[in-house]
PDB file of C-alpha atoms in Angstrom:
ATOM      1  CA  MET N  20    -210.764  56.902  36.040  1.00  0.00           C
ATOM      2  CA  ALA N  21    -213.304  54.385  37.295  1.00  0.00           C
ATOM      3  CA  LYS N  22    -216.626  54.828  39.031  1.00  0.00           C
ATOM      4  CA  VAL N  23    -216.360  52.853  42.276  1.00  0.00           C
ATOM      5  CA  VAL N  24    -218.928  51.906  44.927  1.00  0.00           C
ATOM      6  CA  ILE N  25    -217.570  50.847  48.330  1.00  0.00           C
ATOM      7  CA  VAL N  26    -219.854  48.792  50.594  1.00  0.00           C
ATOM      8  CA  GLU N  27    -218.103  48.796  53.985  1.00  0.00           C
ATOM      9  CA  ASP N  28    -219.538  49.277  57.475  1.00  0.00           C
ATOM     10  CA  ASP N  29    -216.284  50.341  59.155  1.00  0.00           C
ATOM     11  CA  LEU N  30    -216.257  54.141  58.947  1.00  0.00           C
ATOM     12  CA  THR N  31    -212.477  54.462  59.249  1.00  0.00           C
ATOM     13  CA  ILE N  32    -211.766  51.958  56.474  1.00  0.00           C
ATOM     14  CA  ARG N  33    -214.500  53.405  54.284  1.00  0.00           C
ATOM     15  CA  THR N  34    -213.277  56.975  54.709  1.00  0.00           C
ATOM     16  CA  THR N  35    -209.646  56.038  54.113  1.00  0.00           C
ATOM     17  CA  ALA N  36    -210.494  54.080  50.963  1.00  0.00           C
ATOM     18  CA  ILE N  37    -212.680  56.870  49.606  1.00  0.00           C
ATOM     19  CA  ARG N  38    -209.930  59.451  50.135  1.00  0.00           C
ATOM     20  CA  ALA N  39    -207.208  57.251  48.639  1.00  0.00           C
ATOM     21  CA  LEU N  40    -209.199  56.311  45.530  1.00  0.00           C
ATOM     22  CA  THR N  41    -210.440  59.857  44.998  1.00  0.00           C
ATOM     23  CA  GLU N  42    -206.839  61.105  45.110  1.00  0.00           C
ATOM     24  CA  ARG N  43    -206.061  58.576  42.366  1.00  0.00           C
ATOM     25  CA  GLY N  44    -208.760  60.004  40.126  1.00  0.00           C
ATOM     26  CA  HIS N  45    -211.654  57.618  40.780  1.00  0.00           C
ATOM     27  CA  ALA N  46    -215.246  58.727  41.367  1.00  0.00           C
ATOM     28  CA  VAL N  47    -216.357  57.049  44.583  1.00  0.00           C
ATOM     29  CA  ALA N  48    -219.733  56.443  46.225  1.00  0.00           C
ATOM     30  CA  SER N  49    -220.244  54.403  49.388  1.00  0.00           C
ATOM     31  CA  ALA N  50    -222.688  52.599  51.623  1.00  0.00           C
ATOM     32  CA  ALA N  51    -222.445  51.109  55.121  1.00  0.00           C
ATOM     33  CA  THR N  52    -224.997  48.285  54.736  1.00  0.00           C
ATOM     34  CA  ALA N  53    -225.858  45.657  52.154  1.00  0.00           C
ATOM     35  CA  MET N  54    -229.293  47.095  51.383  1.00  0.00           C
ATOM     36  CA  ASP N  55    -227.972  50.622  50.978  1.00  0.00           C
ATOM     37  CA  GLY N  56    -225.165  49.167  48.906  1.00  0.00           C
ATOM     38  CA  LEU N  57    -227.551  47.458  46.507  1.00  0.00           C
ATOM     39  CA  ARG N  58    -229.556  50.660  46.101  1.00  0.00           C
ATOM     40  CA  THR N  59    -226.381  52.679  45.497  1.00  0.00           C
ATOM     41  CA  ILE N  60    -225.077  50.196  42.928  1.00  0.00           C
ATOM     42  CA  VAL N  61    -228.363  50.215  41.008  1.00  0.00           C
ATOM     43  CA  ALA N  62    -228.440  54.030  41.057  1.00  0.00           C
ATOM     44  CA  GLU N  63    -224.761  54.687  40.308  1.00  0.00           C
ATOM     45  CA  ARG N  64    -224.061  51.890  37.773  1.00  0.00           C
ATOM     46  CA  PRO N  65    -220.384  51.685  38.850  1.00  0.00           C
ATOM     47  CA  ASP N  66    -217.462  50.201  36.945  1.00  0.00           C
ATOM     48  CA  VAL N  67    -216.405  48.181  39.995  1.00  0.00           C
ATOM     49  CA  VAL N  68    -217.725  47.356  43.480  1.00  0.00           C
ATOM     50  CA  LEU N  69    -215.603  46.940  46.626  1.00  0.00           C
ATOM     51  CA  LEU N  70    -217.562  44.698  48.979  1.00  0.00           C
ATOM     52  CA  ASP N  71    -216.927  43.899  52.646  1.00  0.00           C
ATOM     53  CA  LEU N  72    -218.176  40.496  53.796  1.00  0.00           C
ATOM     54  CA  GLY N  73    -218.898  41.460  57.415  1.00  0.00           C
ATOM     55  CA  LEU N  74    -221.877  43.747  56.916  1.00  0.00           C
ATOM     56  CA  PRO N  75    -224.351  44.448  59.763  1.00  0.00           C
ATOM     57  CA  ASP N  76    -227.612  43.612  57.968  1.00  0.00           C
ATOM     58  CA  LEU N  77    -226.629  40.822  55.564  1.00  0.00           C
ATOM     59  CA  ASP N  78    -223.629  38.571  55.050  1.00  0.00           C
ATOM     60  CA  GLY N  79    -221.494  39.892  52.214  1.00  0.00           C
ATOM     61  CA  ARG N  80    -221.584  36.581  50.357  1.00  0.00           C
ATOM     62  CA  GLU N  81    -225.371  36.708  50.282  1.00  0.00           C
ATOM     63  CA  MET N  82    -225.224  40.245  48.915  1.00  0.00           C
ATOM     64  CA  LEU N  83    -222.702  39.022  46.365  1.00  0.00           C
ATOM     65  CA  ARG N  84    -225.142  36.359  45.147  1.00  0.00           C
ATOM     66  CA  MET N  85    -227.991  38.872  45.009  1.00  0.00           C
ATOM     67  CA  LEU N  86    -225.877  41.311  43.035  1.00  0.00           C
ATOM     68  CA  ARG N  87    -224.686  38.622  40.638  1.00  0.00           C
ATOM     69  CA  ALA N  88    -228.326  37.756  39.902  1.00  0.00           C
ATOM     70  CA  ILE N  89    -228.945  41.240  38.503  1.00  0.00           C
ATOM     71  CA  ASP N  90    -225.577  42.615  37.378  1.00  0.00           C
ATOM     72  CA  THR N  91    -222.210  41.608  35.928  1.00  0.00           C
ATOM     73  CA  VAL N  92    -220.284  44.502  37.483  1.00  0.00           C
ATOM     74  CA  PRO N  93    -216.782  43.452  38.642  1.00  0.00           C
ATOM     75  CA  ILE N  94    -216.700  42.854  42.405  1.00  0.00           C
ATOM     76  CA  ILE N  95    -213.615  42.943  44.608  1.00  0.00           C
ATOM     77  CA  VAL N  96    -214.194  41.493  48.075  1.00  0.00           C
ATOM     78  CA  ILE N  97    -212.418  43.400  50.864  1.00  0.00           C
ATOM     79  CA  THR N  98    -212.388  41.562  54.175  1.00  0.00           C
ATOM     80  CA  ALA N  99    -210.365  40.460  57.192  1.00  0.00           C
ATOM     81  CA  ARG N 100    -211.394  36.823  56.586  1.00  0.00           C
ATOM     82  CA  SER N 101    -208.166  35.328  55.314  1.00  0.00           C
ATOM     83  CA  ASP N 102    -208.659  31.541  55.355  1.00  0.00           C
ATOM     84  CA  GLU N 103    -208.517  29.803  52.001  1.00  0.00           C
ATOM     85  CA  ALA N 104    -211.965  28.229  52.295  1.00  0.00           C
ATOM     86  CA  GLU N 105    -213.510  31.671  52.764  1.00  0.00           C
ATOM     87  CA  ILE N 106    -211.678  33.014  49.739  1.00  0.00           C
ATOM     88  CA  VAL N 107    -212.862  30.083  47.614  1.00  0.00           C
ATOM     89  CA  ARG N 108    -216.479  30.560  48.753  1.00  0.00           C
ATOM     90  CA  ALA N 109    -216.389  34.257  47.846  1.00  0.00           C
ATOM     91  CA  LEU N 110    -214.893  33.576  44.412  1.00  0.00           C
ATOM     92  CA  ASP N 111    -217.399  30.781  43.773  1.00  0.00           C
ATOM     93  CA  ALA N 112    -220.202  33.162  44.732  1.00  0.00           C
ATOM     94  CA  GLY N 113    -219.124  35.525  41.963  1.00  0.00           C
ATOM     95  CA  ALA N 114    -216.290  37.726  43.251  1.00  0.00           C
ATOM     96  CA  ASP N 115    -213.686  38.773  40.674  1.00  0.00           C
ATOM     97  CA  ASP N 116    -210.909  39.356  43.198  1.00  0.00           C
ATOM     98  CA  TYR N 117    -210.228  39.237  46.928  1.00  0.00           C
ATOM     99  CA  VAL N 118    -208.235  41.725  49.047  1.00  0.00           C
ATOM    100  CA  ILE N 119    -207.441  40.974  52.675  1.00  0.00           C
ATOM    101  CA  LYS N 120    -207.443  43.756  55.286  1.00  0.00           C
ATOM    102  CA  PRO N 121    -205.362  45.662  56.079  1.00  0.00           C
ATOM    103  CA  PHE N 122    -204.443  46.712  52.554  1.00  0.00           C
ATOM    104  CA  GLY N 123    -202.564  49.654  51.086  1.00  0.00           C
ATOM    105  CA  ALA N 124    -204.117  52.241  48.802  1.00  0.00           C
ATOM    106  CA  ALA N 125    -201.676  51.428  45.999  1.00  0.00           C
ATOM    107  CA  GLN N 126    -202.588  47.723  46.119  1.00  0.00           C
ATOM    108  CA  LEU N 127    -206.308  48.511  46.050  1.00  0.00           C
ATOM    109  CA  ASP N 128    -205.891  50.833  43.079  1.00  0.00           C
ATOM    110  CA  ALA N 129    -203.818  48.202  41.249  1.00  0.00           C
ATOM    111  CA  ARG N 130    -206.475  45.535  41.909  1.00  0.00           C
ATOM    112  CA  ILE N 131    -209.167  47.813  40.497  1.00  0.00           C
ATOM    113  CA  ARG N 132    -207.145  48.476  37.352  1.00  0.00           C
ATOM    114  CA  ALA N 133    -206.388  44.763  36.904  1.00  0.00           C
ATOM    115  CA  VAL N 134    -210.049  43.756  37.250  1.00  0.00           C
ATOM    116  CA  LEU N 135    -211.113  46.424  34.776  1.00  0.00           C
ATOM    117  CA  ARG N 136    -208.478  45.262  32.271  1.00  0.00           C
ATOM    118  CA  ARG N 137    -209.751  41.684  32.519  1.00  0.00           C
ATOM    119  CA  THR N 138    -213.335  42.902  32.086  1.00  0.00           C
ATOM    120  CA  GLU N 139    -212.401  44.833  28.947  1.00  0.00           C
ATOM    121  CA  LEU N 140    -210.616  41.799  27.495  1.00  0.00           C
ATOM    122  CA  ARG N 141    -213.600  39.551  28.214  1.00  0.00           C
ATOM    123  CA  ALA N 142    -215.937  42.033  26.534  1.00  0.00           C
ATOM    124  CA  ALA N 143    -213.692  42.151  23.482  1.00  0.00           C
ATOM    125  CA  ALA N 144    -213.434  38.378  23.403  1.00  0.00           C
ATOM    126  CA  ASP N 145    -217.202  37.889  23.662  1.00  0.00           C
ATOM    127  CA  SER N 146    -218.097  40.330  20.885  1.00  0.00           C
ATOM    128  CA  ALA N 147    -217.721  39.915  17.148  1.00  0.00           C
ATOM    129  CA  VAL N 148    -214.365  41.150  15.844  1.00  0.00           C
ATOM    130  CA  VAL N 149    -214.228  42.694  12.377  1.00  0.00           C
ATOM    131  CA  VAL N 150    -210.970  43.108  10.454  1.00  0.00           C
ATOM    132  CA  GLY N 151    -211.450  44.173   6.853  1.00  0.00           C
ATOM    133  CA  GLU N 152    -213.863  41.657   5.298  1.00  0.00           C
ATOM    134  CA  LEU N 153    -213.134  39.135   8.054  1.00  0.00           C
ATOM    135  CA  ARG N 154    -215.659  38.789  10.876  1.00  0.00           C
ATOM    136  CA  VAL N 155    -215.019  36.498  13.845  1.00  0.00           C
ATOM    137  CA  ASP N 156    -217.979  35.889  16.158  1.00  0.00           C
ATOM    138  CA  ALA N 157    -216.889  34.356  19.473  1.00  0.00           C
ATOM    139  CA  SER N 158    -220.395  33.740  20.839  1.00  0.00           C
ATOM    140  CA  ALA N 159    -221.448  31.774  17.731  1.00  0.00           C
ATOM    141  CA  ARG N 160    -217.942  30.372  17.195  1.00  0.00           C
ATOM    142  CA  GLN N 161    -218.165  31.215  13.519  1.00  0.00           C
ATOM    143  CA  ALA N 162    -215.947  33.206  11.180  1.00  0.00           C
ATOM    144  CA  PHE N 163    -216.947  34.858   7.913  1.00  0.00           C
ATOM    145  CA  LEU N 164    -214.873  36.193   5.019  1.00  0.00           C
ATOM    146  CA  ALA N 165    -216.700  38.589   2.708  1.00  0.00           C
ATOM    147  CA  GLY N 166    -219.957  37.191   4.119  1.00  0.00           C
ATOM    148  CA  ALA N 167    -219.095  33.534   3.451  1.00  0.00           C
ATOM    149  CA  VAL N 168    -218.774  31.127   6.381  1.00  0.00           C
ATOM    150  CA  LEU N 169    -215.272  29.744   6.889  1.00  0.00           C
ATOM    151  CA  ASP N 170    -215.125  26.008   7.541  1.00  0.00           C
ATOM    152  CA  LEU N 171    -212.740  25.993  10.519  1.00  0.00           C
ATOM    153  CA  THR N 172    -211.807  23.335  13.019  1.00  0.00           C
ATOM    154  CA  PRO N 173    -212.178  24.317  16.704  1.00  0.00           C
ATOM    155  CA  ARG N 174    -208.416  24.906  16.955  1.00  0.00           C
ATOM    156  CA  GLU N 175    -208.328  26.970  13.770  1.00  0.00           C
ATOM    157  CA  PHE N 176    -211.181  29.100  15.084  1.00  0.00           C
ATOM    158  CA  ASP N 177    -209.413  29.638  18.423  1.00  0.00           C
ATOM    159  CA  LEU N 178    -206.236  30.617  16.592  1.00  0.00           C
ATOM    160  CA  LEU N 179    -208.028  33.018  14.236  1.00  0.00           C
ATOM    161  CA  HIS N 180    -210.020  34.590  17.068  1.00  0.00           C
ATOM    162  CA  TYR N 181    -206.917  35.072  19.212  1.00  0.00           C
ATOM    163  CA  LEU N 182    -205.153  36.859  16.358  1.00  0.00           C
ATOM    164  CA  ALA N 183    -208.237  38.890  15.360  1.00  0.00           C
ATOM    165  CA  VAL N 184    -208.735  40.260  18.882  1.00  0.00           C
ATOM    166  CA  ARG N 185    -205.099  41.451  18.688  1.00  0.00           C
ATOM    167  CA  ALA N 186    -205.344  42.707  15.094  1.00  0.00           C
ATOM    168  CA  GLY N 187    -202.390  44.868  14.102  1.00  0.00           C
ATOM    169  CA  THR N 188    -200.176  43.423  16.852  1.00  0.00           C
ATOM    170  CA  VAL N 189    -197.366  40.955  16.222  1.00  0.00           C
ATOM    171  CA  VAL N 190    -198.055  37.823  18.288  1.00  0.00           C
ATOM    172  CA  SER N 191    -195.204  35.432  19.048  1.00  0.00           C
ATOM    173  CA  LYS N 192    -195.431  31.704  18.455  1.00  0.00           C
ATOM    174  CA  ARG N 193    -194.608  31.258  22.134  1.00  0.00           C
ATOM    175  CA  ASP N 194    -197.771  33.205  23.048  1.00  0.00           C
ATOM    176  CA  LEU N 195    -199.848  31.224  20.567  1.00  0.00           C
ATOM    177  CA  LEU N 196    -198.671  27.901  21.947  1.00  0.00           C
ATOM    178  CA  THR N 197    -199.221  29.047  25.529  1.00  0.00           C
ATOM    179  CA  ASP N 198    -202.566  30.834  25.129  1.00  0.00           C
ATOM    180  CA  VAL N 199    -204.249  28.927  22.273  1.00  0.00           C
ATOM    181  CA  TRP N 200    -202.865  25.440  22.778  1.00  0.00           C
ATOM    182  CA  ARG N 201    -202.455  25.848  26.586  1.00  0.00           C
ATOM    183  CA  LEU N 202    -199.053  24.174  26.365  1.00  0.00           C
ATOM    184  CA  PRO N 203    -195.636  25.193  27.653  1.00  0.00           C
ATOM    185  CA  TYR N 204    -193.367  26.502  24.920  1.00  0.00           C
ATOM    186  CA  ALA N 205    -190.881  23.787  23.999  1.00  0.00           C
ATOM    187  CA  GLY N 206    -189.958  24.275  20.380  1.00  0.00           C
ATOM    188  CA  GLY N 207    -193.553  23.910  19.201  1.00  0.00           C
ATOM    189  CA  ASP N 208    -193.065  26.177  16.181  1.00  0.00           C
ATOM    190  CA  LYS N 209    -193.984  23.332  13.817  1.00  0.00           C
ATOM    191  CA  THR N 210    -197.424  22.911  15.397  1.00  0.00           C
ATOM    192  CA  VAL N 211    -198.137  26.612  15.073  1.00  0.00           C
ATOM    193  CA  ASP N 212    -196.753  26.788  11.534  1.00  0.00           C
ATOM    194  CA  VAL N 213    -198.915  23.892  10.331  1.00  0.00           C
ATOM    195  CA  HIS N 214    -202.103  25.438  11.720  1.00  0.00           C
ATOM    196  CA  LEU N 215    -201.229  28.846  10.297  1.00  0.00           C
ATOM    197  CA  SER N 216    -200.713  27.188   6.916  1.00  0.00           C
ATOM    198  CA  TRP N 217    -204.142  25.545   7.093  1.00  0.00           C
ATOM    199  CA  LEU N 218    -205.710  28.825   8.191  1.00  0.00           C
ATOM    200  CA  ARG N 219    -204.059  30.735   5.331  1.00  0.00           C
ATOM    201  CA  ARG N 220    -205.441  28.256   2.833  1.00  0.00           C
ATOM    202  CA  LYS N 221    -208.973  28.770   4.129  1.00  0.00           C
ATOM    203  CA  LEU N 222    -208.492  32.546   4.004  1.00  0.00           C
ATOM    204  CA  GLY N 223    -207.477  32.210   0.351  1.00  0.00           C
ATOM    205  CA  GLU N 224    -203.866  33.265   0.753  1.00  0.00           C
ATOM    206  CA  THR N 225    -200.330  31.899   1.111  1.00  0.00           C
ATOM    207  CA  ALA N 226    -197.287  32.812   3.166  1.00  0.00           C
ATOM    208  CA  GLN N 227    -195.699  34.177  -0.011  1.00  0.00           C
ATOM    209  CA  GLU N 228    -198.789  36.245  -0.914  1.00  0.00           C
ATOM    210  CA  PRO N 229    -200.447  37.117   2.412  1.00  0.00           C
ATOM    211  CA  ARG N 230    -203.640  39.112   2.751  1.00  0.00           C
ATOM    212  CA  TYR N 231    -204.578  38.828   6.439  1.00  0.00           C
ATOM    213  CA  LEU N 232    -201.843  36.719   8.071  1.00  0.00           C
ATOM    214  CA  HIS N 233    -198.411  38.322   7.884  1.00  0.00           C
ATOM    215  CA  SER N 234    -195.334  36.501   9.167  1.00  0.00           C
ATOM    216  CA  VAL N 235    -192.748  38.650  10.932  1.00  0.00           C
ATOM    217  CA  ARG N 236    -189.393  36.908  10.689  1.00  0.00           C
ATOM    218  CA  ARG N 237    -188.046  35.657  14.032  1.00  0.00           C
ATOM    219  CA  VAL N 238    -190.916  37.351  15.886  1.00  0.00           C
ATOM    220  CA  GLY N 239    -194.290  35.841  15.061  1.00  0.00           C
ATOM    221  CA  VAL N 240    -197.412  36.631  13.061  1.00  0.00           C
ATOM    222  CA  ARG N 241    -199.694  39.634  12.674  1.00  0.00           C
ATOM    223  CA  LEU N 242    -203.300  39.641  11.499  1.00  0.00           C
ATOM    224  CA  SER N 243    -204.368  42.818   9.726  1.00  0.00           C
ATOM    225  CA  ALA N 244    -206.722  43.880   6.963  1.00  0.00           C
ATOM    226  CA  PRO N 245    -205.389  43.890   3.385  1.00  0.00           C
ATOM    227  CA  GLU N 246    -204.157  47.359   2.423  1.00  0.00           C
ATOM    228  CA  SER N 247    -206.669  47.510  -0.426  1.00  0.00           C
ATOM    229  CA  LEU N 248    -209.458  47.299   2.183  1.00  0.00           C
ATOM    230  CA  GLY N 249    -207.960  49.893   4.502  1.00  0.00           C
TER     231      GLY N 249
END
């Protein structure tokens, strides 16, 4: 369940959205103007904001900029303005997603869940990840093993961080090549294998005697804490 604030001046749309989201388990508050919307958002501290652009007292994009100056809450723009330039302006102003009216309740609920998933992933990616005696700090772009700084190249750090965020999960080489190297998968196992070998060496282990990096035959690799560390 998410706490949602809807800022929409059309009573019919606002009422319909409130009913639909409430039926899906969300807690919903609403406002019909930009100023009331800002006050409601500050008071309610929602998980996500649904913002109409055509508000009576202030253009929605201006409210978007004002809100972005004080809060990082995910914002989904809901509007009848469907031209691409308008969509780009809203996204550039700080919107996380854009839904064009008329929209179905199921689509709106799915958009909310997708935005919240992305927000959770960003929060995890921006914070320090700790796995056993390994600590990977994304904001400082540094990794530590038992308190000692690991001397990693930028690519090695990206690889280690990607695996650490997904600790305990087997990650395929296809995913590593796509998400870490930003390349299409085309038999790039060798590239991944070489970097994993370098990373193992710096973690003080080998493929034959792994501690943190565990190869899963024909599947990929899993990062997890050594059993002796729990």
